[in-house]
Short mmCIF file of C-alpha atoms in Angstrom, two decimals:
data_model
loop_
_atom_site.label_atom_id
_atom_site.label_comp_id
_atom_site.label_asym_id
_atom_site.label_seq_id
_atom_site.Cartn_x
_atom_site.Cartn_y
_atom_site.Cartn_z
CA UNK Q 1 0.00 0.00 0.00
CA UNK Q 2 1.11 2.96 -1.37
CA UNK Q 3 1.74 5.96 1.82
CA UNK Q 4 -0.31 9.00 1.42
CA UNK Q 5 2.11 11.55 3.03
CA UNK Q 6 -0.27 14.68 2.23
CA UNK Q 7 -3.61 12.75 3.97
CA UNK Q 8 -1.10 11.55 6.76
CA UNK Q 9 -0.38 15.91 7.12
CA UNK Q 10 -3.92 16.53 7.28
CA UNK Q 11 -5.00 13.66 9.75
CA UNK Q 12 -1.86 14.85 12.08
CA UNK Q 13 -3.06 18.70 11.66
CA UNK Q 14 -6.52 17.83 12.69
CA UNK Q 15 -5.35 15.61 15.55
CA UNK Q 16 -3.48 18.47 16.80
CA UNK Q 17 -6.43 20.67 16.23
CA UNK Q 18 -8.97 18.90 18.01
CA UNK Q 19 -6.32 18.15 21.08
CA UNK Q 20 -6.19 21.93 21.31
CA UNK Q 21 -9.53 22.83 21.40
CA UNK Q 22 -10.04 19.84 23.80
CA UNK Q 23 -7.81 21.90 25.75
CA UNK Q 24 -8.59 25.32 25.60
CA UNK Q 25 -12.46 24.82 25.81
CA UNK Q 26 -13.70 21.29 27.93
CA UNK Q 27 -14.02 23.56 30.91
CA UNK Q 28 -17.16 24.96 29.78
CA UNK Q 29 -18.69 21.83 28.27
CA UNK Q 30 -20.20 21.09 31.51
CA UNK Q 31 -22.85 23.44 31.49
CA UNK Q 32 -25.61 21.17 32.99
CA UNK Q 33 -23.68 19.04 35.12
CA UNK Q 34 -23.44 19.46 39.14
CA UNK Q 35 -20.10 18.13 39.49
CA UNK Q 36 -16.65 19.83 39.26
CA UNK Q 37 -15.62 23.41 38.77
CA UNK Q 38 -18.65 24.54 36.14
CA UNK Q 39 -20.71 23.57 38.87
CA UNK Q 40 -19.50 25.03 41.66
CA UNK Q 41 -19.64 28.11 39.59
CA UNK Q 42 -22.62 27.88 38.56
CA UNK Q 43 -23.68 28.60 42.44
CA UNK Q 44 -22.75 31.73 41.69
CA UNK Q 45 -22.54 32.25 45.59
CA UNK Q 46 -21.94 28.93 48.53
CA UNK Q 47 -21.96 28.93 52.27
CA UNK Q 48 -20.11 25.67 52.44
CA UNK Q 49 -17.58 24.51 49.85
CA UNK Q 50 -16.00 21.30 50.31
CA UNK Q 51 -13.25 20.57 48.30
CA UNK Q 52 -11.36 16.51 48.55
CA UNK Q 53 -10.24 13.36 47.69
CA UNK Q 54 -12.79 10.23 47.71
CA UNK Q 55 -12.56 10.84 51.21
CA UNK Q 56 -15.29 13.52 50.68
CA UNK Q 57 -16.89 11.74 48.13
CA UNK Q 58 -17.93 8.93 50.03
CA UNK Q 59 -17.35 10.43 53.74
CA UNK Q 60 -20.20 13.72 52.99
CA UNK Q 61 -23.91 12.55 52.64
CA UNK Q 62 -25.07 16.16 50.42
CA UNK Q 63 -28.29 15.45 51.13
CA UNK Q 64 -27.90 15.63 54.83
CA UNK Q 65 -25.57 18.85 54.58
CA UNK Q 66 -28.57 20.70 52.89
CA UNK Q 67 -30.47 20.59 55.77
CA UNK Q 68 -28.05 22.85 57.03
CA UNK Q 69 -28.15 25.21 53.83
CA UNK Q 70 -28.81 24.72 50.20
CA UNK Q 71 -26.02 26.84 49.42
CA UNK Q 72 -23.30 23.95 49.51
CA UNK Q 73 -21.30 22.08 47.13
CA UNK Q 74 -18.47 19.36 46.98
CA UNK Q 75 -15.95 19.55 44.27
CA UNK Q 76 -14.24 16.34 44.32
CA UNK Q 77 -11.56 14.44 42.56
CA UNK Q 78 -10.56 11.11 42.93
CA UNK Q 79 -7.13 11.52 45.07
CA UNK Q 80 -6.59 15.36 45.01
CA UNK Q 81 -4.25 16.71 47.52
CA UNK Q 82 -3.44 20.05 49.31
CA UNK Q 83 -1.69 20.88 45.89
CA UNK Q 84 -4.59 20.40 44.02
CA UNK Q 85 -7.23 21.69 46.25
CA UNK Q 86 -5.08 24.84 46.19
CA UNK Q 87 -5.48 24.96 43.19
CA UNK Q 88 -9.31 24.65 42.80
CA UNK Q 89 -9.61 27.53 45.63
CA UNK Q 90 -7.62 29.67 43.87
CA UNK Q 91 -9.07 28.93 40.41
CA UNK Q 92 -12.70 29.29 41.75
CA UNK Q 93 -11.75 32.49 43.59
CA UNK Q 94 -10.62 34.03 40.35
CA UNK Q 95 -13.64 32.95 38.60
CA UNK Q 96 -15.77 35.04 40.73
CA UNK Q 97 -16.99 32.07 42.98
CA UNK Q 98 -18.67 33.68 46.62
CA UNK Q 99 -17.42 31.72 49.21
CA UNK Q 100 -18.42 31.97 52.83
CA UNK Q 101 -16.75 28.51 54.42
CA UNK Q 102 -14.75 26.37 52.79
CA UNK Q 103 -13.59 22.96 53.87
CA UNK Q 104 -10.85 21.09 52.88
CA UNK Q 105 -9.65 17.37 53.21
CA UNK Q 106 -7.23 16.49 55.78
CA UNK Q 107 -5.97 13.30 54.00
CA UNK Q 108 -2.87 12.23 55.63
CA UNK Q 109 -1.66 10.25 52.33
CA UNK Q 110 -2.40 12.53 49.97
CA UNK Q 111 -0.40 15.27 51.96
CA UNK Q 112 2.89 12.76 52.19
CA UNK Q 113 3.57 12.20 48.93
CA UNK Q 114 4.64 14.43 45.42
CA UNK Q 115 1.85 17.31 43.99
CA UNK Q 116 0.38 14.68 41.28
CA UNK Q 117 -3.25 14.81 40.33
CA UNK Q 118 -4.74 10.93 40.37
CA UNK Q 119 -7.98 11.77 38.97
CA UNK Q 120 -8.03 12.64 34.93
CA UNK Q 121 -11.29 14.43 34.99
CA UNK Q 122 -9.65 17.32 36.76
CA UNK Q 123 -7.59 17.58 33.40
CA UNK Q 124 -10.71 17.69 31.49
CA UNK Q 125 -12.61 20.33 33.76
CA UNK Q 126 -9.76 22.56 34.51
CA UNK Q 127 -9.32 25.60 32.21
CA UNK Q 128 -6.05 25.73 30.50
CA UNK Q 129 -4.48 28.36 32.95
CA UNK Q 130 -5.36 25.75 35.49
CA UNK Q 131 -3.86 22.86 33.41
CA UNK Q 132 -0.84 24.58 33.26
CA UNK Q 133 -0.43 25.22 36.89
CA UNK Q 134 -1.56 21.68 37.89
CA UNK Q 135 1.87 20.72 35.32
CA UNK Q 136 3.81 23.42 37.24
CA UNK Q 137 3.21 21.35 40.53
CA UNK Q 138 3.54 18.10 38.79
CA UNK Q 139 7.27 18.97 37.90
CA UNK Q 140 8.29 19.20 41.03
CA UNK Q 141 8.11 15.16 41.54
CA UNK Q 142 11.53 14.75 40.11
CA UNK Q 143 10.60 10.79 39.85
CA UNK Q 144 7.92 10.78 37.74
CA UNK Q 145 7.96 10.20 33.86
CA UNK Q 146 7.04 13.75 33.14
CA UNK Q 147 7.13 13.30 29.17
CA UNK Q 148 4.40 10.23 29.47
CA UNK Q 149 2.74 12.44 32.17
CA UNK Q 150 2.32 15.33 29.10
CA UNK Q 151 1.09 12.79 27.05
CA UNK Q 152 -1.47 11.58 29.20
CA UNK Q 153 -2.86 14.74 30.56
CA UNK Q 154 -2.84 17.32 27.60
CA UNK Q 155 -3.04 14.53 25.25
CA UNK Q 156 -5.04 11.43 26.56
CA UNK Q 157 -7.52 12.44 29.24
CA UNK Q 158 -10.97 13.66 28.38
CA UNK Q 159 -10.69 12.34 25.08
CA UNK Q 160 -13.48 10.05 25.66
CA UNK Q 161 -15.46 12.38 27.15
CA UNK Q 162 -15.24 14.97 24.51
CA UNK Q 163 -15.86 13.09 21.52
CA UNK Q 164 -18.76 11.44 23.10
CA UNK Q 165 -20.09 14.72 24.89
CA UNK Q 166 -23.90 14.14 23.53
CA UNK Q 167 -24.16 11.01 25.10
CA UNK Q 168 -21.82 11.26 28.60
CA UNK Q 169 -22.94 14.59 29.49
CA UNK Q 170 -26.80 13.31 29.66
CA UNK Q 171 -25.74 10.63 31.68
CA UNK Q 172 -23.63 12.51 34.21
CA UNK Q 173 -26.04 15.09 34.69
CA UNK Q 174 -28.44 12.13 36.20
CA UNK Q 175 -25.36 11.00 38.38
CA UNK Q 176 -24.49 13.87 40.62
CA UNK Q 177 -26.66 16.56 43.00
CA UNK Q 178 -24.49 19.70 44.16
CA UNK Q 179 -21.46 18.12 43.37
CA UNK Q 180 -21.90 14.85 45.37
CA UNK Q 181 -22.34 10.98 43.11
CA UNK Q 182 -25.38 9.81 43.51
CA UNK Q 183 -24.63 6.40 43.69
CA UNK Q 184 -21.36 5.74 46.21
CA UNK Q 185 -18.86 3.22 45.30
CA UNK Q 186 -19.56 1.54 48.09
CA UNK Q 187 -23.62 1.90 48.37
CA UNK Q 188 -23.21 -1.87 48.57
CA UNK Q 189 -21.17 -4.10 51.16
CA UNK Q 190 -18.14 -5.51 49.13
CA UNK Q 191 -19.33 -9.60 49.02
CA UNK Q 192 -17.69 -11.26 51.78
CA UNK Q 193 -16.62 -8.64 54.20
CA UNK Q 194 -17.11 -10.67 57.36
CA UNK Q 195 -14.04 -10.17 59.61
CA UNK Q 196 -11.65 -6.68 60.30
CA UNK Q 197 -9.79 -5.85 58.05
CA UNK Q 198 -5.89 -7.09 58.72
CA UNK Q 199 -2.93 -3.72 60.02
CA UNK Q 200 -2.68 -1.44 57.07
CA UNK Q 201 0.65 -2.17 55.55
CA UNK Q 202 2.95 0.56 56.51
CA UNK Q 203 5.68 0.32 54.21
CA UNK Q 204 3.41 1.42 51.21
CA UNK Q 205 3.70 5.18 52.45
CA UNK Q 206 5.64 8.01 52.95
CA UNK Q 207 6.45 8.55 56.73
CA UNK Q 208 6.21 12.73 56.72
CA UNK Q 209 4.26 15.45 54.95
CA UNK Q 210 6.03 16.68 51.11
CA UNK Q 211 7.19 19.96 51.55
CA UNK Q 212 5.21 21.34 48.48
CA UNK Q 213 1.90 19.51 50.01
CA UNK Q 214 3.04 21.63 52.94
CA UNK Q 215 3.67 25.07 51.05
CA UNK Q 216 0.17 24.69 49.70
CA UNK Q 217 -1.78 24.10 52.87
CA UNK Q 218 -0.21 27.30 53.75
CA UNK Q 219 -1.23 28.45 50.44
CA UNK Q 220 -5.01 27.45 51.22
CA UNK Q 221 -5.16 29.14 54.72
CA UNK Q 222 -3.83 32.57 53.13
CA UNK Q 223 -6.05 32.28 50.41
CA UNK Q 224 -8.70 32.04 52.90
CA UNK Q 225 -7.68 34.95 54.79
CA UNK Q 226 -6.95 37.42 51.91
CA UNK Q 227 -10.78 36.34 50.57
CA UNK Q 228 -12.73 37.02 53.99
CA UNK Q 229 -13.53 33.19 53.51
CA UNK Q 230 -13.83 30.91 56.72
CA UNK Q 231 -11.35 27.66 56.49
CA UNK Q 232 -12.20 24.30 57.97
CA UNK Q 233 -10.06 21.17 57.37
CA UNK Q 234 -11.68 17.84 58.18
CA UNK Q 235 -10.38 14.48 58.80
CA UNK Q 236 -12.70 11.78 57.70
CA UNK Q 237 -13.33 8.47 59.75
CA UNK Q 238 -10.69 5.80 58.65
CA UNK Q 239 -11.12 2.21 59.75
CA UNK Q 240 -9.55 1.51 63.35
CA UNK Q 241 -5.99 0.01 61.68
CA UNK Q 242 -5.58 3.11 59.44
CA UNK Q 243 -5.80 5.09 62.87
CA UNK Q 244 -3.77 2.62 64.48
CA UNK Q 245 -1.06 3.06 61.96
CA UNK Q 246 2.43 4.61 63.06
CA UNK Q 247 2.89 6.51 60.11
CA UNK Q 248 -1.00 7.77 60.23
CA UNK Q 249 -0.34 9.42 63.30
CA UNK Q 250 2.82 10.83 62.32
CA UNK Q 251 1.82 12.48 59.26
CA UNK Q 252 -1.73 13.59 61.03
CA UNK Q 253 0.61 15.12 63.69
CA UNK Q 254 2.32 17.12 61.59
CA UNK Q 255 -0.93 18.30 59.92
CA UNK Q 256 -2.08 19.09 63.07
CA UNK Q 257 0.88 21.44 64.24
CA UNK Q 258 0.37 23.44 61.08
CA UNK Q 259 -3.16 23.98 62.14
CA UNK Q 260 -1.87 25.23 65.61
CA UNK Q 261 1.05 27.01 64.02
CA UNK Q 262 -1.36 28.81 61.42
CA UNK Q 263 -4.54 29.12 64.23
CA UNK Q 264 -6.64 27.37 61.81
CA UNK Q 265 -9.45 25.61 62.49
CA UNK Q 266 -9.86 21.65 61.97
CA UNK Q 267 -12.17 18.94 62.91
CA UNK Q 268 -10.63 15.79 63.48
CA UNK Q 269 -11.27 12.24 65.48
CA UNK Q 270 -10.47 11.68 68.81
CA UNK Q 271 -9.23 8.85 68.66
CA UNK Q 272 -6.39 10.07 66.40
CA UNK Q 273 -5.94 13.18 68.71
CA UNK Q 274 -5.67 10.60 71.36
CA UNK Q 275 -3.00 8.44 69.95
CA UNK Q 276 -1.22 11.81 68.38
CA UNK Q 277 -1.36 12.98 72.30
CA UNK Q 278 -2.06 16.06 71.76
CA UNK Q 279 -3.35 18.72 73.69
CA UNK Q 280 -6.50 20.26 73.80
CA UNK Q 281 -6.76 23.65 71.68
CA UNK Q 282 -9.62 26.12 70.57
CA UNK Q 283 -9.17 25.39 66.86
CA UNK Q 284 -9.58 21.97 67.25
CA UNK Q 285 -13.29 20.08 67.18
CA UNK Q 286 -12.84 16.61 67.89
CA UNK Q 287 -15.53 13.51 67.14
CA UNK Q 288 -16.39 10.44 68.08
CA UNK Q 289 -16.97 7.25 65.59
CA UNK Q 290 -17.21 3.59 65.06
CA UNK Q 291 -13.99 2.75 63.39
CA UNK Q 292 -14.62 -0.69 63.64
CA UNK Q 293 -17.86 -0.92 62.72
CA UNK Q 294 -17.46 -2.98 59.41
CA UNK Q 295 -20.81 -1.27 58.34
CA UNK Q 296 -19.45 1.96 57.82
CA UNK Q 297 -16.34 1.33 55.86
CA UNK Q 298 -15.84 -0.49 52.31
CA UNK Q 299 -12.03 -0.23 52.70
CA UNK Q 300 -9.34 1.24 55.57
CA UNK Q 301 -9.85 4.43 54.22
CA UNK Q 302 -13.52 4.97 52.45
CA UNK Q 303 -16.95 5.22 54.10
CA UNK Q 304 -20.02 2.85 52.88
CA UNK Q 305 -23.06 4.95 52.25
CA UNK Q 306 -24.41 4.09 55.80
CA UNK Q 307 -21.03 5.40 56.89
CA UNK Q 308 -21.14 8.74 55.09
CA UNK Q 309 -25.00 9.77 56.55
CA UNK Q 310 -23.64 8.29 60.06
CA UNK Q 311 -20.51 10.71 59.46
CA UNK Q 312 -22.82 13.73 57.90
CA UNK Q 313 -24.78 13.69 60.79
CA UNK Q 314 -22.23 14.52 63.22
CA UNK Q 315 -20.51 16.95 61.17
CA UNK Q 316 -23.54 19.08 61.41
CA UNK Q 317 -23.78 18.58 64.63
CA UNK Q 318 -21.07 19.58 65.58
CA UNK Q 319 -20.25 22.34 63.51
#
């Protein structure tokens, strides 16, 4: 077969084409979905923003935080960190979102290792400024495979999700209500789950909080302050071995000193303040929870959808 080197120049200049405007304009593709940035912004104005990994996700029943106020919304991405929830606060900020509280995951792995984000739909959501800050951060994991990382974010992700826009963005706007999923990974018990689950395996994580994930909690409380916005950080229920794990504590330590060091406010278990030792202080609101119930947890680190309501309804409680 013969190569056609001026159709081969076309296909690749098309290719190109459509990667840009992928891009430059997903962002506002999401017009009638309440998940993500668009949504958020399309509040226009929030009393509570919460802003997280899959801890949120799963941990924050929306429908019990509206009795509270309608005015709230999660913006959640599978794995985000402090680096990348900076990011979101600042981006929303500049976008002209109102925000009167905003919480943030306390996530003890997600703060101990490299700025990375693990969830692809940010890519596709983010505007390109964004995208181009979330690569700023991403360079500064001198590990990583930064060429395949290009590839995959400005290149790869979203690309399902654009072509077939019709079709996945009348589907996702059945899936999601002010930012939360519907339907939680773990709505059903995993099969099987009869007996506690075995220590959490310590050697799989990072012993101490990265110093960028630490530069942009920092960056998150002065945001905060310089937008008259009130600044909560919440740690979720684990189950009783994540809390029981060495390096847990440590890191959760560490996140806690930079509360006290920064007189910011957090809301965190007792049972980790307990183990931490640490001493009582006005910033901190401390809870009480099953973390060995084995009906509200799918894994050591997510809550089942009795888990989240049974987590929801303390929050506002005690908040």
């Amino acid at each position: 077969m013969r190569f056609n080197f001026k159709a081969f120049i076309l296909a690749l200049i098309f290719s190109i084409g459509l990667i840009s405007v992928k891009n430059v304009y997903s962002c506002e593709l999401n017009t009638n979905i309440q998940r993500g940035l668009s949504g958020a912004l399309r509040m226009r104005e929030v009393d509570e923003l919460y802003t997280g990994s899959s801890m949120f996700r799963n941990g924050l029943n929306l429908y019990g935080l509206e009795k509270r106020t309608d005015r709230v919304f999660l913006v959640q991405y599978g794995g985000s960190d402090p680096a990348m929830n900076s990011l979101i606060l600042e981006n929303l900020i500049e976008r002209g979102l109102v925000i009167k509280h905003f919480y943030v995951d306390m996530y003890a792995w997600a703060a101990a290792r490299d700025p990375w984000p693990s969830d692809a739909i940010l890519f596709f959501e983010a505007p390109f400024n964004m995208k181009l800050k979330i690569w700023d951060a991403m360079k500064q994991n001198k590990d990583a495979d930064l060429l395949l990382a290009a590839w995959e974010m400005f290149m790869q992700s979203g690309n399902d999700m654009f072509i077939f826009w019709p079709i996945y963005s009348r589907l996702a706007a059945r899936a999601y209500h002010k930012g939360g999923n519907l339907k939680s990974y773990y709505d059903v018990k995993p099969s099987g789950q009869k007996e506690a689950f075995p220590e959490i395996p310590e050697e799989n994580f990072d012993i101490e909080i990265n110093p960028a994930q630490r530069d942009a909690i920092i960056k998150i409380i002065n945001l905060c302050r310089e937008n008259n916005i009130n600044l909560t950080f919440i740690e979720t229920p684990k189950y009783l071995a994540t809390h029981n794990s060495r390096k847990y504590q440590i890191v959760m330590k560490e996140y806690l000193d930079i509360m006290n060091e920064h007189n910011t406010n957090c809301i965190m278990s007792s049972y980790t303040l307990q183990k931490i030792h640490a001493d009582k202080s006005d910033n901190v609101t401390s809870y009480d929870f099953e973390l060995d119930n084995l009906d509200y947890f799918g894994d050591y680190v997510h809550l089942t959808a009795a888990g989240s309501v049974a987590f929801t309804n303390i929050l506002t409680q005690i908040n």
